[in-house]
Amino acid sequence: MAIKMKILSAVTASLLLIANTLCHAQADSLSDYPMAAIPGGIVSVPLGITSHERPTVKLGKQPVLTVQETSGEWVAVVGVPLEQNGKLTLTSQQKQWTVEVGTHDYPEQHITVENKRHVNPETNDMTRINKEYALMGPAYKGYNGIVAEGWQKMSWPVKGPLSSPFGFKRFFNEQPRKPHSGLDIAAPAGTTILAPADGKIVLTGEFFFNGNSVFIDHGQGLISMMCHMSRIDVKDGQIIKRGDAIGAVGQTGRATGPHLHWSISMNNTRVNPLLLVADPNGNQ
Ligand SMILES: [Zn+2]
């Protein structure tokens, strides 16, 4: 995966630039977060609600994460779908909010995969893949509990060069496939993977494309998925703290070398993990 770091830093810089210009004025707890009203980004939407109880706000059918600011106002923190165009509308039983979403032209990435079944799965592979989607879907759609420390800053699960950024339009053996829904961090096989934030393990397994994978529910629909692991050291249902070891880097599933694929999902929408880590440049 020969991605030029120049492209990566340009993408990161433009994301952060967009984030800075589109960022809403925030109170304390959200102010440190770069937001980006672009596909694959995150927007914060002040709701004008100061109720004691947490309001239920949805994007389509999916409830979104809400945070109460020190002023008492509730703010929705919403993952913007990669396929989103134009306006994004949030709804509650009483109200509706509309957010403008800009465009972002993610670069193309061309990857050569040796295992042809990882590009064009056979019929029995498809049976397996569909079973796996049926397990992963509910893990992504879960909306449980409360984020332990409020809207947490995440820490890097492993350190290493970013070998494939989020959102790139992908071609495997020159055939177009879905955009890259996470961030690839290159690291030697066997490197310990640390939980980026507190949470609960909601799914572990060995999947056709993703290899050995762990899903962590951080609360309110904020989910991490770690893929291509050589080893899984946690069990379904286990409660974990930030920094706990969850397994090791590998290249199981569709991977051209050892790396961690880290997806972050909010409201069942995959977003750029760089927008959630406390130190976006601290991966080295
Ligand atoms: Zn990846």
Short mmCIF file of C-alpha atoms and ligand atoms in Angstrom, two decimals:
data_model
loop_
_atom_site.label_atom_id
_atom_site.label_comp_id
_atom_site.label_asym_id
_atom_site.label_seq_id
_atom_site.Cartn_x
_atom_site.Cartn_y
_atom_site.Cartn_z
CA MET A 1 0.00 0.00 0.00
CA ALA A 2 2.21 2.77 -1.26
CA ILE A 3 0.42 5.86 -0.08
CA LYS A 4 2.52 8.95 -0.20
CA MET A 5 2.69 10.64 3.18
CA LYS A 6 2.36 13.92 1.30
CA ILE A 7 -1.18 12.97 0.33
CA LEU A 8 -1.94 11.91 3.87
CA SER A 9 -0.76 15.13 5.45
CA ALA A 10 -2.63 17.15 2.81
CA VAL A 11 -5.82 15.29 3.63
CA THR A 12 -5.30 15.69 7.36
CA ALA A 13 -4.47 19.35 6.97
CA SER A 14 -7.52 20.01 4.81
CA LEU A 15 -9.76 18.13 7.25
CA LEU A 16 -8.45 20.18 10.13
CA LEU A 17 -8.78 23.38 8.11
CA ILE A 18 -12.37 22.56 7.25
CA ALA A 19 -12.90 21.58 10.86
CA ASN A 20 -11.64 24.91 12.10
CA THR A 21 -13.72 26.97 9.71
CA LEU A 22 -16.93 25.01 10.17
CA CYS A 23 -16.63 24.37 13.88
CA HIS A 24 -19.52 25.67 15.94
CA ALA A 25 -18.72 27.78 18.95
CA GLN A 26 -18.41 25.18 21.68
CA ALA A 27 -18.51 25.19 25.42
CA ASP A 28 -15.77 23.49 27.42
CA SER A 29 -16.07 19.78 26.84
CA LEU A 30 -16.42 19.86 23.07
CA SER A 31 -14.07 22.73 22.31
CA ASP A 32 -11.00 20.55 21.93
CA TYR A 33 -12.50 18.44 19.19
CA PRO A 34 -11.95 19.21 15.54
CA MET A 35 -15.30 18.80 13.82
CA ALA A 36 -15.87 18.55 10.10
CA ALA A 37 -19.21 19.02 8.36
CA ILE A 38 -18.15 16.83 5.45
CA PRO A 39 -18.94 13.22 4.51
CA GLY A 40 -17.09 10.96 6.95
CA GLY A 41 -16.72 13.85 9.41
CA ILE A 42 -18.43 14.75 12.67
CA VAL A 43 -20.74 17.70 13.35
CA SER A 44 -21.85 19.07 16.68
CA VAL A 45 -25.34 20.54 16.75
CA PRO A 46 -26.48 22.71 19.67
CA LEU A 47 -30.05 21.57 20.35
CA GLY A 48 -31.42 24.56 22.30
CA ILE A 49 -32.60 22.10 24.97
CA THR A 50 -31.62 22.38 28.64
CA SER A 51 -33.80 19.61 30.07
CA HIS A 52 -32.55 17.55 33.00
CA GLU A 53 -33.13 14.39 31.01
CA ARG A 54 -31.05 13.39 28.00
CA PRO A 55 -33.04 14.20 24.83
CA THR A 56 -33.54 11.45 22.23
CA VAL A 57 -32.39 12.79 18.86
CA LYS A 58 -32.12 10.69 15.72
CA LEU A 59 -30.50 10.72 12.30
CA GLY A 60 -32.97 8.64 10.33
CA LYS A 61 -33.74 5.71 12.63
CA GLN A 62 -30.42 5.85 14.46
CA PRO A 63 -30.14 7.68 17.81
CA VAL A 64 -27.18 10.08 17.98
CA LEU A 65 -24.75 10.82 20.80
CA THR A 66 -25.69 13.77 22.99
CA VAL A 67 -23.57 15.67 25.49
CA GLN A 68 -24.68 18.24 28.07
CA GLU A 69 -22.48 21.31 28.13
CA THR A 70 -21.57 23.13 31.34
CA SER A 71 -24.17 25.76 30.36
CA GLY A 72 -26.82 23.04 30.62
CA GLU A 73 -27.47 22.97 26.87
CA TRP A 74 -27.55 19.60 25.12
CA VAL A 75 -25.43 19.19 22.00
CA ALA A 76 -25.77 16.36 19.48
CA VAL A 77 -22.48 14.94 18.18
CA VAL A 78 -23.23 13.30 14.85
CA GLY A 79 -21.28 11.14 12.44
CA VAL A 80 -21.84 12.31 8.83
CA PRO A 81 -22.29 9.40 6.39
CA LEU A 82 -19.72 9.18 3.57
CA GLU A 83 -22.58 9.17 1.05
CA GLN A 84 -24.23 12.27 2.58
CA ASN A 85 -24.93 15.13 0.19
CA GLY A 86 -26.12 18.58 1.11
CA LYS A 87 -28.28 18.83 4.20
CA LEU A 88 -28.39 16.48 7.16
CA THR A 89 -31.57 16.50 9.25
CA LEU A 90 -31.85 15.46 12.90
CA THR A 91 -35.21 14.81 14.49
CA SER A 92 -36.74 14.39 17.93
CA GLN A 93 -40.42 13.96 18.74
CA GLN A 94 -40.86 17.73 19.02
CA LYS A 95 -38.16 19.33 16.90
CA GLN A 96 -35.99 19.08 13.84
CA TRP A 97 -32.52 20.48 13.10
CA THR A 98 -30.86 20.90 9.71
CA VAL A 99 -27.09 21.03 9.19
CA GLU A 100 -25.31 21.94 5.96
CA VAL A 101 -22.81 19.31 4.88
CA GLY A 102 -19.98 20.28 2.54
CA THR A 103 -18.25 18.07 0.02
CA HIS A 104 -14.87 16.41 0.27
CA ASP A 105 -13.09 14.69 -2.57
CA TYR A 106 -11.25 11.75 -1.02
CA PRO A 107 -8.33 10.48 -3.14
CA GLU A 108 -8.24 7.11 -4.87
CA GLN A 109 -6.19 4.18 -3.62
CA HIS A 110 -5.24 1.23 -5.83
CA ILE A 111 -4.31 -1.96 -4.02
CA THR A 112 -3.14 -5.31 -5.36
CA VAL A 113 -4.56 -8.26 -3.44
CA GLU A 114 -3.07 -11.72 -4.08
CA ASN A 115 -5.99 -13.78 -2.74
CA LYS A 116 -8.50 -13.29 -5.57
CA ARG A 117 -11.36 -14.48 -3.34
CA HIS A 118 -10.78 -11.37 -1.23
CA VAL A 119 -11.74 -9.32 -4.31
CA ASN A 120 -14.37 -11.58 -5.89
CA PRO A 121 -15.66 -13.96 -3.19
CA GLU A 122 -16.98 -17.37 -4.23
CA THR A 123 -20.57 -18.40 -3.55
CA ASN A 124 -19.75 -20.18 -0.29
CA ASP A 125 -17.66 -17.17 0.77
CA MET A 126 -20.73 -14.97 0.22
CA THR A 127 -22.78 -17.22 2.52
CA ARG A 128 -20.15 -16.71 5.20
CA ILE A 129 -19.84 -12.95 4.52
CA ASN A 130 -23.61 -12.46 4.80
CA LYS A 131 -23.66 -14.32 8.14
CA GLU A 132 -20.89 -12.05 9.36
CA TYR A 133 -22.77 -8.90 8.29
CA ALA A 134 -25.72 -10.18 10.34
CA LEU A 135 -23.44 -10.22 13.41
CA MET A 136 -21.68 -6.91 12.71
CA GLY A 137 -24.84 -4.93 11.90
CA PRO A 138 -26.33 -5.12 15.41
CA ALA A 139 -22.90 -4.45 16.96
CA TYR A 140 -22.73 -1.17 15.00
CA LYS A 141 -26.36 -0.24 15.69
CA GLY A 142 -26.15 -0.78 19.47
CA TYR A 143 -27.03 2.24 21.59
CA ASN A 144 -26.20 1.38 25.16
CA GLY A 145 -25.32 3.19 28.30
CA ILE A 146 -23.58 6.46 28.74
CA VAL A 147 -20.07 7.41 27.70
CA ALA A 148 -18.21 6.98 31.00
CA GLU A 149 -16.29 10.25 31.10
CA GLY A 150 -18.58 12.26 28.91
CA TRP A 151 -17.32 12.82 25.38
CA GLN A 152 -13.98 11.07 25.69
CA LYS A 153 -10.82 11.91 23.89
CA MET A 154 -9.44 8.70 22.46
CA SER A 155 -5.86 7.53 22.65
CA TRP A 156 -3.96 5.73 19.89
CA PRO A 157 -4.54 1.95 20.04
CA VAL A 158 -1.08 1.38 18.53
CA LYS A 159 1.58 3.77 17.26
CA GLY A 160 2.97 3.66 13.75
CA PRO A 161 2.77 5.23 10.30
CA LEU A 162 -0.72 5.71 8.88
CA SER A 163 -0.50 3.35 5.92
CA SER A 164 -4.00 4.00 4.58
CA PRO A 165 -6.12 6.99 5.56
CA PHE A 166 -9.88 7.07 6.08
CA GLY A 167 -12.30 7.65 3.21
CA PHE A 168 -10.07 6.80 0.26
CA LYS A 169 -11.94 5.48 -2.79
CA ARG A 170 -10.66 1.96 -3.15
CA PHE A 171 -9.80 -0.23 -6.08
CA PHE A 172 -8.74 -3.81 -5.42
CA ASN A 173 -6.95 -5.31 -8.43
CA GLU A 174 -8.39 -2.30 -10.32
CA GLN A 175 -11.98 -3.16 -9.38
CA PRO A 176 -13.90 -0.40 -7.54
CA ARG A 177 -15.00 -1.28 -4.00
CA LYS A 178 -16.41 0.59 -0.98
CA PRO A 179 -14.36 3.52 0.37
CA HIS A 180 -11.95 2.82 3.22
CA SER A 181 -14.11 2.97 6.34
CA GLY A 182 -11.30 3.23 8.88
CA LEU A 183 -7.69 4.13 9.46
CA ASP A 184 -4.78 1.73 8.89
CA ILE A 185 -1.86 1.98 11.28
CA ALA A 186 1.21 -0.03 10.24
CA ALA A 187 2.94 -1.84 13.12
CA PRO A 188 4.93 -5.05 13.48
CA ALA A 189 2.91 -8.25 13.89
CA GLY A 190 2.48 -8.99 17.59
CA THR A 191 2.37 -5.33 18.70
CA THR A 192 -0.09 -5.00 21.59
CA ILE A 193 -3.33 -3.16 20.75
CA LEU A 194 -4.67 -0.94 23.54
CA ALA A 195 -8.28 0.11 24.06
CA PRO A 196 -8.58 3.73 22.84
CA ALA A 197 -11.29 4.51 25.43
CA ASP A 198 -13.40 2.78 28.10
CA GLY A 199 -16.05 0.41 26.84
CA LYS A 200 -17.57 -3.02 26.63
CA ILE A 201 -16.56 -5.78 24.21
CA VAL A 202 -19.71 -6.48 22.19
CA LEU A 203 -18.38 -8.76 19.43
CA THR A 204 -15.25 -10.77 18.72
CA GLY A 205 -14.65 -13.16 15.86
CA GLU A 206 -12.70 -14.15 12.79
CA PHE A 207 -14.24 -12.57 9.71
CA PHE A 208 -13.68 -13.13 5.98
CA PHE A 209 -12.46 -9.63 5.09
CA ASN A 210 -11.64 -8.22 8.53
CA GLY A 211 -9.81 -11.22 9.99
CA ASN A 212 -9.68 -11.45 13.79
CA SER A 213 -11.74 -8.51 14.97
CA VAL A 214 -12.94 -6.86 18.17
CA PHE A 215 -15.88 -4.46 18.52
CA ILE A 216 -15.80 -2.10 21.52
CA ASP A 217 -18.98 -0.24 22.53
CA HIS A 218 -17.91 3.07 24.11
CA GLY A 219 -21.51 4.10 24.82
CA GLN A 220 -24.26 5.99 22.98
CA GLY A 221 -23.55 4.35 19.66
CA LEU A 222 -19.82 5.18 19.66
CA ILE A 223 -18.18 1.93 18.54
CA SER A 224 -14.57 0.99 17.73
CA MET A 225 -13.77 -1.94 15.45
CA MET A 226 -10.22 -3.35 15.42
CA CYS A 227 -9.36 -5.73 12.55
CA HIS A 228 -6.71 -8.05 11.08
CA MET A 229 -5.46 -8.98 14.57
CA SER A 230 -3.08 -11.90 15.07
CA ARG A 231 -4.56 -12.56 18.50
CA ILE A 232 -7.65 -11.54 20.49
CA ASP A 233 -7.16 -11.21 24.27
CA VAL A 234 -10.70 -10.16 25.31
CA LYS A 235 -14.09 -11.88 25.48
CA ASP A 236 -17.59 -10.81 24.50
CA GLY A 237 -19.24 -8.91 27.36
CA GLN A 238 -15.95 -7.91 29.00
CA ILE A 239 -15.77 -4.37 30.43
CA ILE A 240 -12.50 -2.65 29.58
CA LYS A 241 -10.72 0.56 30.48
CA ARG A 242 -8.74 2.87 28.20
CA GLY A 243 -5.25 1.42 27.76
CA ASP A 244 -6.24 -2.19 28.47
CA ALA A 245 -4.62 -4.70 26.11
CA ILE A 246 -7.21 -6.22 23.75
CA GLY A 247 -4.97 -8.25 21.43
CA ALA A 248 -2.14 -7.97 18.93
CA VAL A 249 -1.50 -6.58 15.44
CA GLY A 250 -1.57 -9.11 12.60
CA GLN A 251 -2.56 -9.48 8.95
CA THR A 252 -5.54 -11.84 9.13
CA GLY A 253 -8.31 -11.37 6.55
CA ARG A 254 -7.81 -9.06 3.54
CA ALA A 255 -4.49 -7.42 4.45
CA THR A 256 -1.33 -6.91 2.43
CA GLY A 257 0.89 -6.54 5.50
CA PRO A 258 0.69 -6.33 9.31
CA HIS A 259 -1.37 -3.34 10.42
CA LEU A 260 -4.28 -2.38 12.61
CA HIS A 261 -7.45 -1.30 10.81
CA TRP A 262 -9.36 0.91 13.25
CA SER A 263 -12.90 1.96 12.40
CA ILE A 264 -14.93 4.34 14.52
CA SER A 265 -18.67 4.43 14.15
CA MET A 266 -21.18 6.92 15.53
CA ASN A 267 -24.92 6.61 14.83
CA ASN A 268 -24.00 3.56 12.69
CA THR A 269 -21.85 5.82 10.51
CA ARG A 270 -18.14 5.27 10.01
CA VAL A 271 -16.17 8.47 10.65
CA ASN A 272 -12.53 9.50 10.44
CA PRO A 273 -10.77 8.31 13.64
CA LEU A 274 -8.36 11.26 13.37
CA LEU A 275 -11.29 13.47 14.42
CA LEU A 276 -11.57 11.65 17.75
CA VAL A 277 -8.03 11.07 18.91
CA ALA A 278 -6.72 13.52 21.48
CA ASP A 279 -3.43 13.89 19.62
CA PRO A 280 -3.98 13.49 15.84
CA ASN A 281 -0.24 13.81 15.16
CA GLY A 282 0.84 11.56 18.01
CA ASN A 283 0.79 8.26 16.11
CA GLN A 284 4.57 7.95 15.81
ZN ZN B 1 -8.14 -0.64 6.62
#
